[in-house]
Short mmCIF file of C-alpha atoms and ligand atoms in Angstrom, two decimals:
data_model
loop_
_atom_site.label_atom_id
_atom_site.label_comp_id
_atom_site.label_asym_id
_atom_site.label_seq_id
_atom_site.Cartn_x
_atom_site.Cartn_y
_atom_site.Cartn_z
CA MET A 1 11.88 4.57 -2.30
CA ILE A 2 14.35 6.11 0.07
CA VAL A 3 17.71 4.86 -1.23
CA ILE A 4 20.63 4.51 1.16
CA GLY A 5 23.88 3.98 -0.75
CA GLU A 6 25.87 1.08 0.75
CA ARG A 7 29.25 1.63 -0.90
CA LEU A 8 30.98 3.76 1.74
CA ASN A 9 31.61 0.67 3.85
CA GLY A 10 35.01 -0.64 4.95
CA GLN A 11 33.82 -4.11 3.92
CA PHE A 12 34.64 -3.08 0.36
CA LYS A 13 38.31 -3.36 -0.51
CA ASP A 14 38.56 0.09 -2.15
CA VAL A 15 37.04 1.78 0.91
CA GLU A 16 39.17 -0.24 3.32
CA LYS A 17 42.25 0.91 1.46
CA ALA A 18 41.06 4.53 1.37
CA ILE A 19 40.52 4.51 5.15
CA LYS A 20 43.98 3.03 5.77
CA ASN A 21 45.73 5.44 3.39
CA LYS A 22 43.52 8.43 4.28
CA ASP A 23 42.73 8.79 0.59
CA LYS A 24 39.91 11.33 0.48
CA LYS A 25 39.46 11.25 -3.29
CA ILE A 26 38.23 7.64 -3.39
CA VAL A 27 35.72 8.40 -0.64
CA GLN A 28 34.52 11.62 -2.25
CA ASP A 29 34.15 10.02 -5.70
CA LEU A 30 32.06 7.22 -4.17
CA ALA A 31 29.92 9.79 -2.36
CA ILE A 32 29.22 11.91 -5.45
CA GLY A 33 28.79 8.87 -7.70
CA GLN A 34 26.19 7.29 -5.42
CA ILE A 35 24.23 10.55 -5.19
CA GLU A 36 24.23 10.85 -8.99
CA ALA A 37 23.02 7.25 -9.19
CA GLY A 38 20.05 8.05 -6.92
CA ALA A 39 21.15 7.73 -3.27
CA ASP A 40 19.15 9.86 -0.81
CA TYR A 41 21.43 8.95 2.10
CA LEU A 42 25.02 7.71 2.17
CA ASP A 43 25.62 4.83 4.59
CA VAL A 44 28.95 5.34 6.39
CA ASN A 45 30.53 2.27 8.01
CA VAL A 46 34.23 1.72 8.73
CA GLY A 47 33.72 -2.05 8.79
CA THR A 48 36.81 -4.00 9.69
CA ALA A 49 39.26 -1.59 8.06
CA VAL A 50 40.73 -0.63 11.44
CA SER A 51 40.95 -2.11 14.96
CA SER A 52 38.23 -1.34 17.53
CA SER A 53 40.28 1.34 19.28
CA GLU A 54 40.69 3.25 15.99
CA LYS A 55 37.06 3.06 14.85
CA LYS A 56 35.98 6.41 16.19
CA GLU A 57 38.83 8.28 14.56
CA ALA A 58 38.33 6.44 11.25
CA MET A 59 34.58 7.15 11.26
CA ILE A 60 35.10 10.87 11.89
CA TRP A 61 37.73 11.02 9.13
CA LEU A 62 35.26 9.33 6.72
CA ILE A 63 32.40 11.67 7.68
CA GLU A 64 34.58 14.76 7.28
CA ALA A 65 35.99 13.61 3.94
CA ILE A 66 32.45 13.03 2.60
CA GLN A 67 31.19 16.36 3.94
CA GLU A 68 33.96 18.25 2.14
CA ALA A 69 32.39 17.02 -1.10
CA THR A 70 28.64 16.99 -0.39
CA ASP A 71 25.89 17.97 2.06
CA GLN A 72 23.88 14.81 1.32
CA PRO A 73 22.59 13.33 4.60
CA LEU A 74 24.48 10.37 6.06
CA ALA A 75 23.35 7.08 7.56
CA LEU A 76 25.71 6.62 10.50
CA ASP A 77 26.32 2.86 10.56
CA THR A 78 28.05 1.67 13.73
CA PRO A 79 27.07 -0.61 16.61
CA ILE A 80 29.37 1.21 19.08
CA ASP A 81 27.71 3.83 21.31
CA ALA A 82 30.77 6.09 21.57
CA VAL A 83 31.32 6.03 17.80
CA MET A 84 27.65 6.85 17.20
CA GLU A 85 27.70 9.78 19.61
CA ALA A 86 30.86 11.25 18.04
CA SER A 87 29.40 10.72 14.56
CA LEU A 88 26.19 12.53 15.49
CA LYS A 89 28.28 15.49 16.62
CA ALA A 90 30.26 15.46 13.36
CA ALA A 91 27.29 15.18 10.98
CA LYS A 92 26.41 18.52 9.37
CA ASN A 93 22.88 17.66 8.27
CA PRO A 94 20.22 15.67 10.13
CA PRO A 95 21.46 12.08 9.71
CA LEU A 96 19.92 8.63 9.92
CA ILE A 97 21.09 6.66 12.96
CA ASN A 98 21.94 3.11 11.77
CA SER A 99 21.00 1.46 14.07
CA THR A 100 19.53 0.48 17.43
CA GLN A 101 18.39 -2.95 18.52
CA ALA A 102 14.98 -3.40 20.14
CA ASP A 103 16.10 -3.92 23.74
CA PRO A 104 14.25 -1.27 25.81
CA GLU A 105 17.33 0.45 27.23
CA GLN A 106 19.14 0.79 23.92
CA LEU A 107 15.94 1.89 22.19
CA GLU A 108 15.37 4.64 24.73
CA LYS A 109 18.97 5.89 24.55
CA TYR A 110 19.09 5.91 20.74
CA ILE A 111 15.62 7.41 20.27
CA ASN A 112 16.64 10.19 22.64
CA TRP A 113 19.72 10.80 20.46
CA ALA A 114 17.44 10.98 17.41
CA LEU A 115 15.37 13.65 19.16
CA GLU A 116 18.42 15.56 20.40
CA TYR A 117 20.17 15.61 17.01
CA ASP A 118 17.05 16.03 14.84
CA ALA A 119 17.92 12.66 13.30
CA SER A 120 15.94 9.76 11.90
CA ILE A 121 16.63 6.25 13.18
CA ILE A 122 16.73 2.64 11.99
CA ALA A 123 15.57 0.15 14.63
CA LEU A 124 16.34 -3.52 14.04
CA THR A 125 13.84 -6.24 14.94
CA MET A 126 16.48 -8.04 16.97
CA ASP A 127 17.50 -7.99 20.62
CA LYS A 128 20.26 -9.35 22.81
CA ASP A 129 19.18 -12.87 21.79
CA GLY A 130 20.08 -12.11 18.17
CA VAL A 131 18.09 -12.12 14.91
CA PRO A 132 14.77 -13.97 15.37
CA ASN A 133 14.45 -17.25 13.52
CA ASP A 134 10.77 -16.61 12.80
CA VAL A 135 8.15 -14.04 11.76
CA GLN A 136 6.38 -13.69 15.08
CA LYS A 137 9.27 -12.31 17.11
CA ARG A 138 10.14 -9.83 14.35
CA VAL A 139 6.56 -8.52 14.45
CA ALA A 140 6.51 -8.40 18.25
CA LEU A 141 9.79 -6.44 18.40
CA ALA A 142 8.52 -4.03 15.73
CA GLY A 143 5.52 -3.42 18.00
CA ASN A 144 7.86 -2.61 20.90
CA ILE A 145 9.82 -0.23 18.66
CA VAL A 146 6.70 1.67 17.58
CA VAL A 147 5.49 1.99 21.18
CA ALA A 148 8.90 3.29 22.29
CA ALA A 149 8.93 5.88 19.48
CA MET A 150 5.42 6.98 20.32
CA GLU A 151 6.16 7.32 24.03
CA ALA A 152 9.30 9.35 23.33
CA GLY A 153 7.48 11.61 20.85
CA LEU A 154 9.54 10.63 17.78
CA PRO A 155 7.44 11.18 14.63
CA PHE A 156 6.95 7.96 12.65
CA GLU A 157 8.29 9.64 9.48
CA ARG A 158 11.68 9.56 11.25
CA LEU A 159 11.43 5.87 12.23
CA PHE A 160 12.73 3.10 9.97
CA ILE A 161 12.07 -0.51 11.01
CA ASP A 162 14.55 -3.11 9.69
CA PRO A 163 13.27 -6.73 9.81
CA ILE A 164 16.85 -7.90 9.04
CA ILE A 165 17.66 -10.11 6.10
CA LEU A 166 20.40 -12.74 6.42
CA PRO A 167 22.22 -14.52 3.57
CA VAL A 168 19.97 -16.96 1.70
CA SER A 169 23.04 -19.13 1.19
CA ALA A 170 23.21 -19.71 4.95
CA ILE A 171 19.57 -19.81 6.09
CA GLN A 172 17.12 -20.33 3.28
CA THR A 173 13.99 -19.75 5.39
CA GLN A 174 14.94 -16.16 6.28
CA PRO A 175 13.83 -14.31 3.13
CA GLY A 176 10.32 -15.74 3.54
CA PHE A 177 10.25 -14.62 7.18
CA VAL A 178 11.21 -11.08 6.18
CA LEU A 179 8.53 -10.94 3.45
CA GLU A 180 5.83 -12.20 5.82
CA ALA A 181 6.94 -9.81 8.58
CA LEU A 182 6.75 -6.86 6.15
CA LYS A 183 3.25 -7.94 5.14
CA GLN A 184 2.04 -8.24 8.72
CA LEU A 185 3.59 -4.90 9.69
CA GLN A 186 1.62 -2.86 7.15
CA GLY A 187 -0.93 -0.74 9.02
CA LEU A 188 1.03 -1.11 12.27
CA SER A 189 0.45 2.58 12.95
CA ASP A 190 -0.96 5.63 11.19
CA PRO A 191 1.13 7.20 9.80
CA SER A 192 3.30 4.16 9.14
CA PRO A 193 7.00 4.05 9.94
CA HIS A 194 9.36 3.34 7.03
CA PHE A 195 10.59 -0.19 6.37
CA VAL A 196 14.21 -0.75 5.34
CA ILE A 197 16.60 -3.68 4.79
CA GLY A 198 20.33 -4.05 4.11
CA LEU A 199 19.58 -5.68 0.76
CA SER A 200 23.04 -7.04 -0.12
CA ASN A 201 23.06 -9.21 3.01
CA VAL A 202 20.69 -11.58 1.19
CA SER A 203 23.25 -12.49 -1.47
CA GLN A 204 26.45 -12.51 0.58
CA THR A 205 28.74 -15.39 -0.50
CA ALA A 206 26.37 -16.24 -3.40
CA SER A 207 27.66 -16.06 -6.96
CA GLU A 208 24.46 -14.60 -8.50
CA ASN A 209 24.42 -11.70 -6.07
CA SER A 210 23.03 -9.01 -8.36
CA LEU A 211 20.20 -11.28 -9.57
CA ILE A 212 19.32 -12.34 -6.03
CA ASN A 213 19.39 -8.73 -4.82
CA ARG A 214 17.06 -7.40 -7.50
CA THR A 215 14.61 -10.29 -7.27
CA PHE A 216 14.36 -9.97 -3.49
CA LEU A 217 14.04 -6.17 -3.72
CA ALA A 218 11.00 -6.47 -6.03
CA MET A 219 9.39 -9.00 -3.66
CA CYS A 220 9.99 -6.78 -0.62
CA ILE A 221 8.67 -3.65 -2.34
CA ALA A 222 5.47 -5.57 -3.11
CA GLN A 223 5.11 -6.19 0.66
CA GLY A 224 5.58 -2.55 1.60
CA LEU A 225 9.33 -1.97 1.81
CA ASP A 226 9.89 1.73 1.10
CA SER A 227 13.64 2.09 1.74
CA ALA A 228 16.77 0.00 1.21
CA ILE A 229 20.50 0.09 1.83
CA LEU A 230 21.77 -1.00 -1.56
CA ASP A 231 24.33 -0.52 -4.32
CA PRO A 232 23.03 2.38 -6.44
CA PHE A 233 25.74 1.62 -9.07
CA ASP A 234 23.88 -1.60 -9.95
CA ASP A 235 21.80 -0.26 -12.87
CA LYS A 236 19.71 -3.40 -13.24
CA LEU A 237 18.85 -3.23 -9.55
CA MET A 238 17.85 0.42 -9.82
CA ASP A 239 15.72 -0.36 -12.91
CA VAL A 240 13.87 -3.06 -10.96
CA MET A 241 13.34 -0.70 -8.02
CA ILE A 242 11.89 2.02 -10.24
CA THR A 243 9.73 -0.46 -12.18
CA ALA A 244 8.37 -2.09 -9.01
CA GLU A 245 7.23 1.33 -7.82
CA LEU A 246 5.66 2.02 -11.21
CA LEU A 247 3.69 -1.24 -11.04
CA LEU A 248 2.48 -0.29 -7.56
CA ASN A 249 1.27 3.05 -8.97
CA LYS A 250 3.87 5.05 -7.03
CA GLN A 251 5.36 6.57 -10.21
CA ILE A 252 3.46 7.97 -13.18
CA TYR A 253 3.74 5.83 -16.30
CA SER A 254 5.35 7.18 -19.46
CA ASP A 255 7.42 5.32 -22.06
CA SER A 256 10.49 7.02 -20.63
CA TYR A 257 9.66 6.41 -16.96
CA LEU A 258 13.18 5.13 -16.16
CA SER A 259 14.94 8.23 -17.39
CA ALA A 260 12.19 10.48 -16.00
CA TYR A 261 12.75 8.97 -12.53
CA ARG A 262 16.51 9.34 -12.81
CA SER A 263 16.38 12.96 -13.93
CA SER A 264 13.90 13.82 -11.15
CA LYS A 265 16.47 12.48 -8.67
CA SER A 266 19.42 14.41 -10.07
CA ASN A 267 17.60 17.77 -9.93
N1 LIG B 1 20.69 -3.37 8.15
C1 LIG B 1 21.11 -2.14 8.49
N2 LIG B 1 22.34 -1.68 8.18
C2 LIG B 1 23.22 -2.49 7.55
C3 LIG B 1 22.84 -3.79 7.18
C4 LIG B 1 21.54 -4.23 7.51
N3 LIG B 1 24.47 -2.04 7.26
C5 LIG B 1 25.48 -2.93 6.73
C6 LIG B 1 24.85 -3.98 5.84
N4 LIG B 1 23.73 -4.58 6.49
C7 LIG B 1 24.42 -3.35 4.53
N5 LIG B 1 25.58 -3.05 3.71
C8 LIG B 1 26.27 -4.04 3.05
C9 LIG B 1 27.44 -3.69 2.41
C10 LIG B 1 28.16 -4.65 1.73
C11 LIG B 1 27.70 -5.97 1.68
C12 LIG B 1 26.53 -6.31 2.28
C13 LIG B 1 25.80 -5.34 2.98
C14 LIG B 1 28.45 -7.01 0.96
N6 LIG B 1 29.76 -6.88 0.85
C15 LIG B 1 30.58 -7.83 0.15
C16 LIG B 1 30.87 -9.04 1.01
O1 LIG B 1 30.93 -8.93 2.25
O2 LIG B 1 30.98 -10.12 0.45
C17 LIG B 1 31.86 -7.15 -0.27
C18 LIG B 1 32.07 -7.53 -1.66
C19 LIG B 1 33.01 -6.63 -2.41
O3 LIG B 1 34.07 -6.25 -1.91
O4 LIG B 1 32.66 -6.37 -3.56
O5 LIG B 1 27.90 -7.99 0.51
O6 LIG B 1 21.11 -5.37 7.23
N7 LIG B 1 20.23 -1.33 9.10
#
């Protein structure tokens, strides 16, 4: 699994406060901690910590604070074009663009940025009409995304398709749609793109969020999910992720497979 640590997001109170107070230590501790817990990328999102006009400055401050502590690649998480472009310029190592929607013009612009900056890219199976309320449109938009990547010459190893999970507390049919879309999208192209979700969305406003997250993660991995934006500090979640991959024969079994996986990540 390609793990994208979700914790450097202004949605979290500690990060919001750090952005407002320009407290680098909190940011840097979260960066190092997530890497030690198994994050391959660090998602960076200012959230609602600052007003729209201050988002670019806040994002650059966050990126620079993180990069003083680590060279781990970043997932640049912003829906604003100007903030994305400035973030791409600020990122030291080839980042992951998070994200573009599947409308042709935005896809073309963002895929061209991925090529220009040597970046990878997450493309969402949604367009200007919003998140599809079914499987079929998700699959159709994923097809458009793959064609756009192919036409632009972006290698599929650098393409992540996100079928978008919404909170189960709000729309209970959505998790099933995501699972079925993942299933239908296997074998979409050879080689396959990656498949990613923002896992914690599924449990937003629910009280059993950790349980819901880890159950849904196991189900998605069984349908071919190979990357997730998640909380790497949730040990039970990470255990489920590692065990799901073991059961799919993607890790070698030994009695100490959990610690073997973790030490392979920290080396
Ligand atoms: N797809 C892609 N990127 C994404 C998402 C996605 N980026 C953002 C988001 N979704 C993934 N990250 C989070 C981070 C936090 C939460 C959910 C998803 C979350 N936060 C708590 C809340 O809002 O209730 C904060 C709780 C707290 O402070 O402890 O749930 O889908 N490509």
